[in-house]
Amino acid sequence: MTHKNQTLGEFIIENQQQFPYATGELSRLINSIRLAAKMVNHEVNKAGLVDITGTVGATNIQGEAQQKLDVFANETFINTLTNREIVCGIASEENEDFITIRGQQHDHQNNYVVLIDPLDGSSNIDVNVSVGTIFSIYRRVTPIGTAVTLEDFLQPGHLQVAAGYVIYGTSTMLVYTTGHGVNGFTLNPALGTYYLSHPNMLFPENGNIYSINEGNYVHFPAGIKAYIKYCQEEKEDRPYTSRYIGSLVSDIHRNMIKGGIYIYPSTSTAPEGKLRLLYECNPMAFIAEQAGGMASDGNMRVLDIRPTALHQRTPFICGSKNMVEKAISFVQNPALSKKQTFV
Ligand code: P6P
């Protein structure tokens, strides 16, 4: 039984028996993420005060200018996860290759791999817009006692054992699922404790918020253009409204609470879209489905995509079920727009 104001620690203990491998390992893993998030939150919250914003002059493997907080967040999560005897490997947006963790006995006995986007939306840091951390957790598939391989990381999203995000916004929240619904915990910075503030989060089936970077409109496929026009046409009931923060965690978190759809499609300049499958789309898709929503690449369920590369991208349509289904109908049948009367 979950109740408001339960602490994250109490919630983990009370619910760990739900988890088939309830040896406490996953609980310790979530606890590690909880601690790292507190440390990153502390730095994010003072970013404007000390010389920690701005770029470090380096670029990450994505070729993106690395913000100092990117580097701090990446190192914090990697170090915190490495120091617990739970994780046997980590893949991060900031690192070209995965990191092997042998364990204190150097014998590769740990069971889980973690894939992480340590600070998503970091280009927003210098303008004081909310950013987030996204994480995805799998059990390894290669034998215990051997070093992890790429195979342990290239698992389809439906095999995730847990996924979640931290949103560093007006308040800091940790939102995660282990396959038994989605729960949101808000950090009380004065106490350093997370409290259950959003039990059993659910996407409203319908919504009227669409989130997409319309600056790329001319590069969108016909079906996405048609769906945007559909959102803009007169509606008997509520008119749609466009909300786009440019921070995946913030846009999806808002849409999960208010009802809405987030789209980052393929474009003529980026045929596979921009978002990364393994540590952005799969964890957000797991959460979306656990919250009664839906996540598709326009043709198939995101969680069924069979990964082939650590940093591969995918088109991403995620949010309220009925809205995602409507968007997919346009993507799969752009001519649909000709039957719509755009007045
Ligand atoms: P654009 C941030 O870089 C990010 O990965 C997501 O958090 C965000 O939704 C998207 O890219 C924004 O991309 O091209 O609209 O600036």
mmCIF file of C-alpha atoms and ligand atoms in Angstrom:
data_model
loop_
_atom_site.group_PDB
_atom_site.id
_atom_site.type_symbol
_atom_site.label_atom_id
_atom_site.label_comp_id
_atom_site.label_asym_id
_atom_site.label_seq_id
_atom_site.Cartn_x
_atom_site.Cartn_y
_atom_site.Cartn_z
ATOM 1 C CA MET A 1 0.000 0.000 0.000
ATOM 2 C CA THR A 2 1.451 3.335 -0.970
ATOM 3 C CA HIS A 3 0.538 6.523 0.768
ATOM 4 C CA LYS A 4 1.342 10.167 0.202
ATOM 5 C CA ASN A 5 4.386 11.478 2.053
ATOM 6 C CA GLN A 6 5.873 8.009 2.333
ATOM 7 C CA THR A 7 9.628 8.443 1.857
ATOM 8 C CA LEU A 8 11.333 6.891 -1.156
ATOM 9 C CA GLY A 9 13.271 4.602 1.176
ATOM 10 C CA GLU A 10 10.074 3.318 2.833
ATOM 11 C CA PHE A 11 8.437 2.887 -0.569
ATOM 12 C CA ILE A 12 11.369 0.855 -1.926
ATOM 13 C CA ILE A 13 11.366 -1.472 1.083
ATOM 14 C CA GLU A 14 7.584 -1.835 1.065
ATOM 15 C CA ASN A 15 7.507 -2.697 -2.642
ATOM 16 C CA GLN A 16 10.705 -4.619 -3.251
ATOM 17 C CA GLN A 17 8.989 -7.956 -2.849
ATOM 18 C CA GLN A 18 7.049 -7.083 -6.054
ATOM 19 C CA PHE A 19 10.285 -7.502 -7.888
ATOM 20 C CA PRO A 20 11.057 -11.072 -8.972
ATOM 21 C CA TYR A 21 14.732 -10.773 -8.134
ATOM 22 C CA ALA A 22 13.932 -9.266 -4.733
ATOM 23 C CA THR A 23 17.413 -9.722 -3.363
ATOM 24 C CA GLY A 24 17.519 -6.027 -2.507
ATOM 25 C CA GLU A 25 19.946 -5.393 -5.355
ATOM 26 C CA LEU A 26 17.490 -3.334 -7.380
ATOM 27 C CA SER A 27 16.550 -1.409 -4.241
ATOM 28 C CA ARG A 28 20.204 -0.600 -3.657
ATOM 29 C CA LEU A 29 20.491 0.423 -7.292
ATOM 30 C CA ILE A 30 17.549 2.829 -7.062
ATOM 31 C CA ASN A 31 19.070 4.148 -3.833
ATOM 32 C CA SER A 32 22.326 4.837 -5.666
ATOM 33 C CA ILE A 33 20.460 6.818 -8.297
ATOM 34 C CA ARG A 34 18.601 8.675 -5.555
ATOM 35 C CA LEU A 35 21.909 9.727 -3.978
ATOM 36 C CA ALA A 36 23.546 10.752 -7.264
ATOM 37 C CA ALA A 37 20.463 12.787 -8.182
ATOM 38 C CA LYS A 38 20.742 14.702 -4.904
ATOM 39 C CA MET A 39 24.361 15.513 -5.655
ATOM 40 C CA VAL A 40 23.583 16.679 -9.210
ATOM 41 C CA ASN A 41 20.577 18.633 -7.978
ATOM 42 C CA HIS A 42 22.812 20.523 -5.553
ATOM 43 C CA GLU A 43 25.092 21.618 -8.386
ATOM 44 C CA VAL A 44 22.260 22.370 -10.832
ATOM 45 C CA ASN A 45 20.572 24.582 -8.264
ATOM 46 C CA LYS A 46 23.665 26.741 -7.785
ATOM 47 C CA ALA A 47 24.709 26.684 -11.437
ATOM 48 C CA GLY A 48 24.178 30.399 -11.820
ATOM 49 C CA LEU A 49 26.208 31.272 -8.747
ATOM 50 C CA VAL A 50 29.502 29.550 -9.361
ATOM 51 C CA ASP A 51 31.551 29.018 -12.436
ATOM 52 C CA ILE A 52 29.928 25.716 -13.313
ATOM 53 C CA THR A 53 27.691 26.712 -16.176
ATOM 54 C CA GLY A 54 28.982 27.228 -19.657
ATOM 55 C CA THR A 55 30.958 24.747 -21.677
ATOM 56 C CA VAL A 56 34.206 23.010 -20.805
ATOM 57 C CA GLY A 57 35.484 23.576 -24.295
ATOM 58 C CA ALA A 58 35.143 19.865 -25.016
ATOM 59 C CA THR A 59 32.551 18.058 -27.086
ATOM 60 C CA ASN A 60 30.979 14.705 -26.212
ATOM 61 C CA ILE A 61 30.810 11.736 -28.535
ATOM 62 C CA GLN A 62 27.621 13.203 -29.972
ATOM 63 C CA GLY A 63 29.714 16.165 -31.136
ATOM 64 C CA GLU A 64 27.717 18.386 -28.764
ATOM 65 C CA ALA A 65 29.477 21.078 -26.694
ATOM 66 C CA GLN A 66 29.869 19.553 -23.214
ATOM 67 C CA GLN A 67 28.452 21.780 -20.501
ATOM 68 C CA LYS A 68 30.379 21.653 -17.236
ATOM 69 C CA LEU A 69 27.303 20.231 -15.491
ATOM 70 C CA ASP A 70 27.128 17.487 -18.136
ATOM 71 C CA VAL A 71 30.573 16.359 -17.090
ATOM 72 C CA PHE A 72 29.815 16.662 -13.389
ATOM 73 C CA ALA A 73 26.536 14.727 -13.728
ATOM 74 C CA ASN A 74 28.154 11.997 -15.810
ATOM 75 C CA GLU A 75 31.008 11.517 -13.356
ATOM 76 C CA THR A 76 28.648 11.613 -10.350
ATOM 77 C CA PHE A 77 26.305 8.919 -11.646
ATOM 78 C CA ILE A 78 29.155 6.714 -12.888
ATOM 79 C CA ASN A 79 31.082 6.965 -9.610
ATOM 80 C CA THR A 80 27.990 6.427 -7.432
ATOM 81 C CA LEU A 81 26.892 3.394 -9.427
ATOM 82 C CA THR A 82 30.418 1.984 -9.599
ATOM 83 C CA ASN A 83 30.844 2.074 -5.825
ATOM 84 C CA ARG A 84 27.815 -0.178 -5.203
ATOM 85 C CA GLU A 85 28.268 -3.916 -5.726
ATOM 86 C CA ILE A 86 25.261 -4.094 -8.031
ATOM 87 C CA VAL A 87 26.190 -2.830 -11.460
ATOM 88 C CA CYS A 88 28.438 -4.710 -13.879
ATOM 89 C CA GLY A 89 28.364 -2.135 -16.668
ATOM 90 C CA ILE A 90 27.293 1.428 -17.517
ATOM 91 C CA ALA A 91 26.568 3.068 -20.879
ATOM 92 C CA SER A 92 26.249 6.855 -20.964
ATOM 93 C CA GLU A 93 25.354 9.414 -23.606
ATOM 94 C CA GLU A 94 28.610 11.141 -22.657
ATOM 95 C CA ASN A 95 30.839 8.091 -23.267
ATOM 96 C CA GLU A 96 31.550 6.553 -26.645
ATOM 97 C CA ASP A 97 31.898 3.022 -25.259
ATOM 98 C CA PHE A 98 30.299 1.270 -22.303
ATOM 99 C CA ILE A 99 32.148 1.047 -18.982
ATOM 100 C CA THR A 100 32.927 -2.381 -17.505
ATOM 101 C CA ILE A 101 32.669 -2.607 -13.696
ATOM 102 C CA ARG A 102 34.490 -5.654 -12.344
ATOM 103 C CA GLY A 103 33.384 -5.219 -8.715
ATOM 104 C CA GLN A 104 35.516 -5.027 -5.592
ATOM 105 C CA GLN A 105 36.398 -8.733 -5.903
ATOM 106 C CA HIS A 106 37.234 -8.091 -9.573
ATOM 107 C CA ASP A 107 35.065 -11.043 -10.511
ATOM 108 C CA HIS A 108 32.140 -9.534 -12.415
ATOM 109 C CA GLN A 109 29.509 -10.900 -10.026
ATOM 110 C CA ASN A 110 27.075 -7.978 -10.344
ATOM 111 C CA ASN A 111 23.765 -8.453 -12.138
ATOM 112 C CA TYR A 112 22.633 -5.167 -13.635
ATOM 113 C CA VAL A 113 23.604 -2.824 -16.426
ATOM 114 C CA VAL A 114 22.558 0.828 -16.412
ATOM 115 C CA LEU A 115 22.164 3.085 -19.444
ATOM 116 C CA ILE A 116 21.964 6.776 -18.690
ATOM 117 C CA ASP A 117 21.592 10.245 -20.116
ATOM 118 C CA PRO A 118 23.135 12.031 -17.150
ATOM 119 C CA LEU A 119 21.908 15.525 -17.971
ATOM 120 C CA ASP A 120 19.361 15.668 -20.756
ATOM 121 C CA GLY A 121 18.494 19.082 -22.158
ATOM 122 C CA SER A 122 21.741 20.527 -20.814
ATOM 123 C CA SER A 123 21.749 23.287 -23.426
ATOM 124 C CA ASN A 124 18.982 24.791 -21.256
ATOM 125 C CA ILE A 125 21.227 25.107 -18.185
ATOM 126 C CA ASP A 126 22.577 28.567 -18.984
ATOM 127 C CA VAL A 127 19.067 29.925 -19.464
ATOM 128 C CA ASN A 128 17.749 28.437 -16.224
ATOM 129 C CA VAL A 129 15.305 26.024 -17.845
ATOM 130 C CA SER A 130 14.665 22.627 -16.235
ATOM 131 C CA VAL A 131 16.836 19.685 -17.244
ATOM 132 C CA GLY A 132 16.782 15.999 -16.360
ATOM 133 C CA THR A 133 18.541 12.681 -15.898
ATOM 134 C CA ILE A 134 17.155 9.591 -17.644
ATOM 135 C CA PHE A 135 18.090 6.015 -16.674
ATOM 136 C CA SER A 136 17.329 2.508 -17.912
ATOM 137 C CA ILE A 137 18.147 -0.715 -16.074
ATOM 138 C CA TYR A 138 18.466 -4.298 -17.396
ATOM 139 C CA ARG A 139 19.674 -7.585 -15.952
ATOM 140 C CA ARG A 140 22.774 -8.726 -17.808
ATOM 141 C CA VAL A 141 22.272 -11.512 -20.365
ATOM 142 C CA THR A 142 25.878 -12.756 -20.530
ATOM 143 C CA PRO A 143 27.150 -15.172 -17.846
ATOM 144 C CA ILE A 144 27.862 -13.889 -14.345
ATOM 145 C CA GLY A 145 31.585 -13.922 -13.694
ATOM 146 C CA THR A 146 32.484 -12.700 -17.189
ATOM 147 C CA ALA A 147 33.007 -9.130 -18.317
ATOM 148 C CA VAL A 148 29.903 -7.445 -19.757
ATOM 149 C CA THR A 149 29.669 -7.239 -23.512
ATOM 150 C CA LEU A 150 27.753 -4.997 -25.913
ATOM 151 C CA GLU A 151 25.035 -7.674 -25.951
ATOM 152 C CA ASP A 152 24.159 -6.803 -22.350
ATOM 153 C CA PHE A 153 23.331 -3.237 -23.446
ATOM 154 C CA LEU A 154 21.642 -3.928 -26.802
ATOM 155 C CA GLN A 155 18.477 -5.383 -25.276
ATOM 156 C CA PRO A 156 14.973 -4.424 -26.495
ATOM 157 C CA GLY A 157 13.212 -1.963 -24.210
ATOM 158 C CA HIS A 158 10.535 -4.451 -23.129
ATOM 159 C CA LEU A 159 13.252 -6.257 -21.153
ATOM 160 C CA GLN A 160 13.977 -3.279 -18.909
ATOM 161 C CA VAL A 161 13.593 -4.149 -15.222
ATOM 162 C CA ALA A 162 13.372 -0.487 -14.200
ATOM 163 C CA ALA A 163 13.501 2.976 -15.762
ATOM 164 C CA GLY A 164 13.045 6.510 -14.598
ATOM 165 C CA TYR A 165 14.030 10.115 -14.715
ATOM 166 C CA VAL A 166 14.982 12.934 -12.408
ATOM 167 C CA ILE A 167 13.619 16.367 -13.295
ATOM 168 C CA TYR A 168 15.584 19.318 -11.920
ATOM 169 C CA GLY A 169 12.797 21.877 -12.183
ATOM 170 C CA THR A 170 10.912 24.202 -9.857
ATOM 171 C CA SER A 171 11.215 21.206 -7.593
ATOM 172 C CA THR A 172 13.382 18.123 -8.024
ATOM 173 C CA MET A 173 11.507 14.888 -8.633
ATOM 174 C CA LEU A 174 12.516 11.266 -9.114
ATOM 175 C CA VAL A 175 9.928 9.387 -11.216
ATOM 176 C CA TYR A 176 10.443 5.679 -11.871
ATOM 177 C CA THR A 177 8.865 2.319 -12.609
ATOM 178 C CA THR A 178 9.865 -1.285 -12.002
ATOM 179 C CA GLY A 179 6.969 -2.515 -14.105
ATOM 180 C CA HIS A 180 4.329 -1.989 -11.434
ATOM 181 C CA GLY A 181 3.089 1.494 -12.327
ATOM 182 C CA VAL A 182 4.833 4.867 -12.149
ATOM 183 C CA ASN A 183 5.446 6.804 -8.936
ATOM 184 C CA GLY A 184 6.852 10.292 -8.446
ATOM 185 C CA PHE A 185 8.897 11.442 -5.461
ATOM 186 C CA THR A 186 9.637 15.073 -4.688
ATOM 187 C CA LEU A 187 12.861 16.051 -2.945
ATOM 188 C CA ASN A 188 12.635 18.132 0.207
ATOM 189 C CA PRO A 189 15.984 19.903 -0.170
ATOM 190 C CA ALA A 190 16.003 21.015 3.456
ATOM 191 C CA LEU A 191 15.925 17.374 4.623
ATOM 192 C CA GLY A 192 17.538 15.727 1.588
ATOM 193 C CA THR A 193 14.612 13.270 1.587
ATOM 194 C CA TYR A 194 12.324 12.313 -1.315
ATOM 195 C CA TYR A 195 8.621 12.003 -0.496
ATOM 196 C CA LEU A 196 5.957 10.179 -2.500
ATOM 197 C CA SER A 197 4.123 13.163 -3.995
ATOM 198 C CA HIS A 198 2.668 11.602 -7.190
ATOM 199 C CA PRO A 199 1.505 8.021 -6.521
ATOM 200 C CA ASN A 200 0.415 5.912 -9.528
ATOM 201 C CA MET A 201 0.999 8.533 -12.234
ATOM 202 C CA LEU A 202 -1.211 8.044 -15.294
ATOM 203 C CA PHE A 203 -1.323 9.775 -18.683
ATOM 204 C CA PRO A 204 -4.823 11.128 -19.355
ATOM 205 C CA GLU A 205 -6.013 9.100 -22.394
ATOM 206 C CA ASN A 206 -6.652 12.334 -24.253
ATOM 207 C CA GLY A 207 -4.971 15.689 -23.992
ATOM 208 C CA ASN A 208 -4.671 18.944 -25.864
ATOM 209 C CA ILE A 209 -0.936 19.648 -25.629
ATOM 210 C CA TYR A 210 1.314 18.833 -28.562
ATOM 211 C CA SER A 211 5.082 19.166 -28.107
ATOM 212 C CA ILE A 212 7.249 19.315 -31.228
ATOM 213 C CA ASN A 213 9.932 21.684 -32.534
ATOM 214 C CA GLU A 214 7.913 23.340 -35.302
ATOM 215 C CA GLY A 215 11.071 25.161 -36.378
ATOM 216 C CA ASN A 216 11.859 21.949 -38.243
ATOM 217 C CA TYR A 217 8.453 21.895 -39.973
ATOM 218 C CA VAL A 218 9.814 22.092 -43.525
ATOM 219 C CA HIS A 219 11.939 18.994 -42.832
ATOM 220 C CA PHE A 220 9.112 16.869 -41.387
ATOM 221 C CA PRO A 221 7.539 13.922 -43.235
ATOM 222 C CA ALA A 222 4.123 14.614 -44.804
ATOM 223 C CA GLY A 223 2.253 12.665 -42.114
ATOM 224 C CA ILE A 224 3.780 14.721 -39.276
ATOM 225 C CA LYS A 225 3.010 17.961 -41.130
ATOM 226 C CA ALA A 226 -0.572 16.755 -41.537
ATOM 227 C CA TYR A 227 -0.835 15.867 -37.844
ATOM 228 C CA ILE A 228 0.406 19.340 -36.834
ATOM 229 C CA LYS A 229 -2.252 20.901 -39.082
ATOM 230 C CA TYR A 230 -4.828 18.566 -37.502
ATOM 231 C CA CYS A 231 -3.783 19.837 -34.039
ATOM 232 C CA GLN A 232 -4.139 23.441 -35.231
ATOM 233 C CA GLU A 233 -7.559 23.121 -36.906
ATOM 234 C CA GLU A 234 -10.715 24.190 -35.097
ATOM 235 C CA LYS A 235 -12.037 21.591 -32.602
ATOM 236 C CA GLU A 236 -15.533 21.208 -31.211
ATOM 237 C CA ASP A 237 -14.075 20.729 -27.763
ATOM 238 C CA ARG A 238 -10.819 22.113 -26.398
ATOM 239 C CA PRO A 239 -8.410 23.631 -28.931
ATOM 240 C CA TYR A 240 -4.924 22.138 -28.876
ATOM 241 C CA THR A 241 -2.039 24.156 -27.489
ATOM 242 C CA SER A 242 1.649 23.932 -28.386
ATOM 243 C CA ARG A 243 4.115 23.564 -25.520
ATOM 244 C CA TYR A 244 7.758 22.741 -26.206
ATOM 245 C CA ILE A 245 10.490 23.280 -23.622
ATOM 246 C CA GLY A 246 13.310 21.592 -25.538
ATOM 247 C CA SER A 247 13.958 19.304 -22.579
ATOM 248 C CA LEU A 248 12.572 15.792 -23.122
ATOM 249 C CA VAL A 249 12.064 15.034 -19.429
ATOM 250 C CA SER A 250 10.223 18.319 -18.807
ATOM 251 C CA ASP A 251 7.972 18.013 -21.866
ATOM 252 C CA ILE A 252 7.000 14.427 -21.133
ATOM 253 C CA HIS A 253 6.596 14.994 -17.396
ATOM 254 C CA ARG A 254 4.185 17.874 -18.063
ATOM 255 C CA ASN A 255 2.272 15.888 -20.678
ATOM 256 C CA MET A 256 1.948 12.902 -18.327
ATOM 257 C CA ILE A 257 0.292 15.126 -15.742
ATOM 258 C CA LYS A 258 -1.857 17.256 -18.072
ATOM 259 C CA GLY A 259 -2.325 14.992 -21.107
ATOM 260 C CA GLY A 260 -0.375 15.498 -24.291
ATOM 261 C CA ILE A 261 1.915 14.165 -26.978
ATOM 262 C CA TYR A 262 5.648 14.650 -27.564
ATOM 263 C CA ILE A 263 7.047 14.109 -31.055
ATOM 264 C CA TYR A 264 10.619 14.101 -32.302
ATOM 265 C CA PRO A 265 10.184 12.618 -35.797
ATOM 266 C CA SER A 266 12.586 11.673 -38.524
ATOM 267 C CA THR A 267 13.402 14.671 -40.702
ATOM 268 C CA SER A 268 14.979 15.112 -44.130
ATOM 269 C CA THR A 269 18.169 16.187 -42.345
ATOM 270 C CA ALA A 270 18.019 13.510 -39.598
ATOM 271 C CA PRO A 271 16.295 10.428 -41.060
ATOM 272 C CA GLU A 272 16.508 8.515 -37.736
ATOM 273 C CA GLY A 273 15.381 11.512 -35.695
ATOM 274 C CA LYS A 274 17.520 13.015 -32.925
ATOM 275 C CA LEU A 275 16.702 11.118 -29.741
ATOM 276 C CA ARG A 276 18.702 8.094 -28.609
ATOM 277 C CA LEU A 277 16.881 4.788 -28.331
ATOM 278 C CA LEU A 278 18.688 3.180 -25.421
ATOM 279 C CA TYR A 279 18.950 5.923 -22.794
ATOM 280 C CA GLU A 280 16.255 8.406 -23.820
ATOM 281 C CA CYS A 281 13.409 6.724 -25.739
ATOM 282 C CA ASN A 282 13.314 3.246 -24.151
ATOM 283 C CA PRO A 283 13.183 4.474 -20.526
ATOM 284 C CA MET A 284 10.611 7.170 -21.358
ATOM 285 C CA ALA A 285 8.597 4.598 -23.359
ATOM 286 C CA PHE A 286 8.624 2.131 -20.431
ATOM 287 C CA ILE A 287 7.337 4.885 -18.138
ATOM 288 C CA ALA A 288 4.752 6.026 -20.687
ATOM 289 C CA GLU A 289 3.314 2.514 -21.119
ATOM 290 C CA GLN A 290 3.336 1.896 -17.358
ATOM 291 C CA ALA A 291 1.391 5.173 -17.019
ATOM 292 C CA GLY A 292 -1.249 4.017 -19.542
ATOM 293 C CA GLY A 293 0.301 5.972 -22.407
ATOM 294 C CA MET A 294 1.967 4.846 -25.600
ATOM 295 C CA ALA A 295 5.321 5.234 -27.376
ATOM 296 C CA SER A 296 5.945 4.503 -31.051
ATOM 297 C CA ASP A 297 8.518 5.275 -33.731
ATOM 298 C CA GLY A 298 5.596 5.885 -36.083
ATOM 299 C CA ASN A 299 5.526 2.286 -37.273
ATOM 300 C CA MET A 300 6.175 0.083 -34.238
ATOM 301 C CA ARG A 301 6.199 0.024 -30.456
ATOM 302 C CA VAL A 302 9.469 1.628 -29.294
ATOM 303 C CA LEU A 303 9.971 -1.088 -26.670
ATOM 304 C CA ASP A 304 10.037 -3.745 -29.407
ATOM 305 C CA ILE A 305 12.836 -2.134 -31.432
ATOM 306 C CA ARG A 306 15.838 -4.452 -31.521
ATOM 307 C CA PRO A 307 18.889 -2.255 -30.837
ATOM 308 C CA THR A 308 21.966 -2.602 -33.048
ATOM 309 C CA ALA A 309 24.183 0.203 -31.710
ATOM 310 C CA LEU A 310 24.754 1.899 -28.351
ATOM 311 C CA HIS A 311 23.973 5.432 -29.533
ATOM 312 C CA GLN A 312 21.434 4.693 -32.230
ATOM 313 C CA ARG A 313 18.618 7.182 -32.744
ATOM 314 C CA THR A 314 14.911 6.644 -33.369
ATOM 315 C CA PRO A 315 11.907 8.763 -34.296
ATOM 316 C CA PHE A 316 9.833 9.140 -31.121
ATOM 317 C CA ILE A 317 6.072 9.718 -30.605
ATOM 318 C CA CYS A 318 5.107 9.443 -26.934
ATOM 319 C CA GLY A 319 2.191 10.430 -24.731
ATOM 320 C CA SER A 320 -1.544 10.041 -24.213
ATOM 321 C CA LYS A 321 -2.695 6.860 -25.918
ATOM 322 C CA ASN A 322 -5.450 8.330 -28.088
ATOM 323 C CA MET A 323 -3.209 11.194 -29.225
ATOM 324 C CA VAL A 324 -0.347 8.845 -30.171
ATOM 325 C CA GLU A 325 -2.747 6.589 -32.089
ATOM 326 C CA LYS A 326 -4.087 9.624 -33.977
ATOM 327 C CA ALA A 327 -0.555 10.793 -34.832
ATOM 328 C CA ILE A 328 0.403 7.298 -36.037
ATOM 329 C CA SER A 329 -2.676 7.244 -38.297
ATOM 330 C CA PHE A 330 -1.384 10.398 -39.999
ATOM 331 C CA VAL A 331 2.192 9.087 -40.214
ATOM 332 C CA GLN A 332 0.992 5.855 -41.809
ATOM 333 C CA ASN A 333 -1.555 7.552 -44.040
ATOM 334 C CA PRO A 334 -0.480 11.100 -44.914
ATOM 335 C CA ALA A 335 -3.338 11.237 -47.455
ATOM 336 C CA LEU A 336 -5.612 11.276 -44.423
ATOM 337 C CA SER A 337 -4.932 14.983 -44.301
ATOM 338 C CA LYS A 338 -6.634 15.453 -47.656
ATOM 339 C CA LYS A 339 -9.862 14.103 -46.105
ATOM 340 C CA GLN A 340 -9.589 16.589 -43.236
ATOM 341 C CA THR A 341 -11.127 19.970 -43.838
ATOM 342 C CA PHE A 342 -8.494 22.454 -42.717
ATOM 343 C CA VAL A 343 -10.448 25.617 -42.256
HETATM 344 P P1 P6P B 1 15.713 20.380 -30.528
HETATM 345 C C1 P6P B 1 17.899 17.872 -25.651
HETATM 346 O O1 P6P B 1 19.077 18.092 -26.417
HETATM 347 C C2 P6P B 1 17.091 16.799 -26.374
HETATM 348 O O2 P6P B 1 17.840 15.626 -26.449
HETATM 349 C C3 P6P B 1 15.761 16.566 -25.667
HETATM 350 O O3 P6P B 1 15.863 16.722 -24.299
HETATM 351 C C4 P6P B 1 14.870 17.605 -26.298
HETATM 352 O O4 P6P B 1 13.500 17.237 -26.298
HETATM 353 C C5 P6P B 1 15.404 17.695 -27.726
HETATM 354 O O5 P6P B 1 16.763 17.260 -27.676
HETATM 355 C C6 P6P B 1 15.366 19.114 -28.260
HETATM 356 O O6 P6P B 1 15.891 19.081 -29.572
HETATM 357 O O7 P6P B 1 16.289 19.916 -31.856
HETATM 358 O O8 P6P B 1 14.216 20.662 -30.624
HETATM 359 O O9 P6P B 1 16.471 21.483 -29.869
#
